XYZ file of C-alpha atoms in Angstrom:
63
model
C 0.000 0.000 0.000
C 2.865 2.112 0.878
C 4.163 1.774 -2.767
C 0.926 2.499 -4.399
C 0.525 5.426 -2.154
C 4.047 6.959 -3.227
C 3.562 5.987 -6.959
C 0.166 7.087 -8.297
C 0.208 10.558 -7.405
C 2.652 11.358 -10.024
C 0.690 9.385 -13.056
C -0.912 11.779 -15.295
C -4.456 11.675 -17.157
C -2.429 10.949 -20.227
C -1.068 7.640 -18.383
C -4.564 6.190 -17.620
C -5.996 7.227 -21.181
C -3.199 4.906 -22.363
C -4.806 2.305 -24.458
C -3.636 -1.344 -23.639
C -2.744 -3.508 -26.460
C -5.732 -5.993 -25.886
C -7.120 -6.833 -29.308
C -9.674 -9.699 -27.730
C -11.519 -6.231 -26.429
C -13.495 -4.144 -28.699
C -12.984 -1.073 -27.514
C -10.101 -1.920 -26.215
C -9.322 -1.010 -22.407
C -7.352 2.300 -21.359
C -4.819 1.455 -18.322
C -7.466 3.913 -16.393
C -10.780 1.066 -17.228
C -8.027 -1.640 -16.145
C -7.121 -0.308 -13.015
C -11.006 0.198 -12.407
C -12.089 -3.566 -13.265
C -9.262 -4.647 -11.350
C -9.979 -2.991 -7.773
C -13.663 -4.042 -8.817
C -12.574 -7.747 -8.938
C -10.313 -7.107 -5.598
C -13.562 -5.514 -3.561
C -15.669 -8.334 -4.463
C -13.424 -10.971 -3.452
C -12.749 -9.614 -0.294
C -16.542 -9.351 0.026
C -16.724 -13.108 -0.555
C -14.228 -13.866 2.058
C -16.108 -11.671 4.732
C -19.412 -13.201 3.512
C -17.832 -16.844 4.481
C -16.083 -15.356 7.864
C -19.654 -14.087 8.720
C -21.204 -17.510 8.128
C -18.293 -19.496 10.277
C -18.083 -16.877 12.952
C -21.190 -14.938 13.152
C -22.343 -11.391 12.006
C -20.688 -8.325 13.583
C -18.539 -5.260 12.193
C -15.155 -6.655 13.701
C -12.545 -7.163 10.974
């Protein structure tokens, strides 16, 4: 995180309009839409594994 934190402030709009050589897409994706889909696909899996900690342990707002 500390990495992230210390790198992405200096990217520029021009790096995330970027298009990605990904010909199997039509449009294909900009480095900004990848980023996107994958810290969508990271927030849902982490939802699954609280979903599954919830059923073993219980329901409550501990982490």
């Amino acid at each position: 995180f500390a990495r992230a934190k210390r790198y992405l402030p200096h990217l520029t709009c021009k790096y995330f309009n970027r298009v990605l050589d990904e010909p199997q897409y039509d449009p294909m994706p900009t480095v900004g839409v990848r980023l996107v889909s994958v810290l969508s696909d990271n927030t849902q899996h982490v939802g699954q594994a609280l979903f599954v900690r919830g059923m073993l342990q219980g329901f409550g707002w501990r982490v």
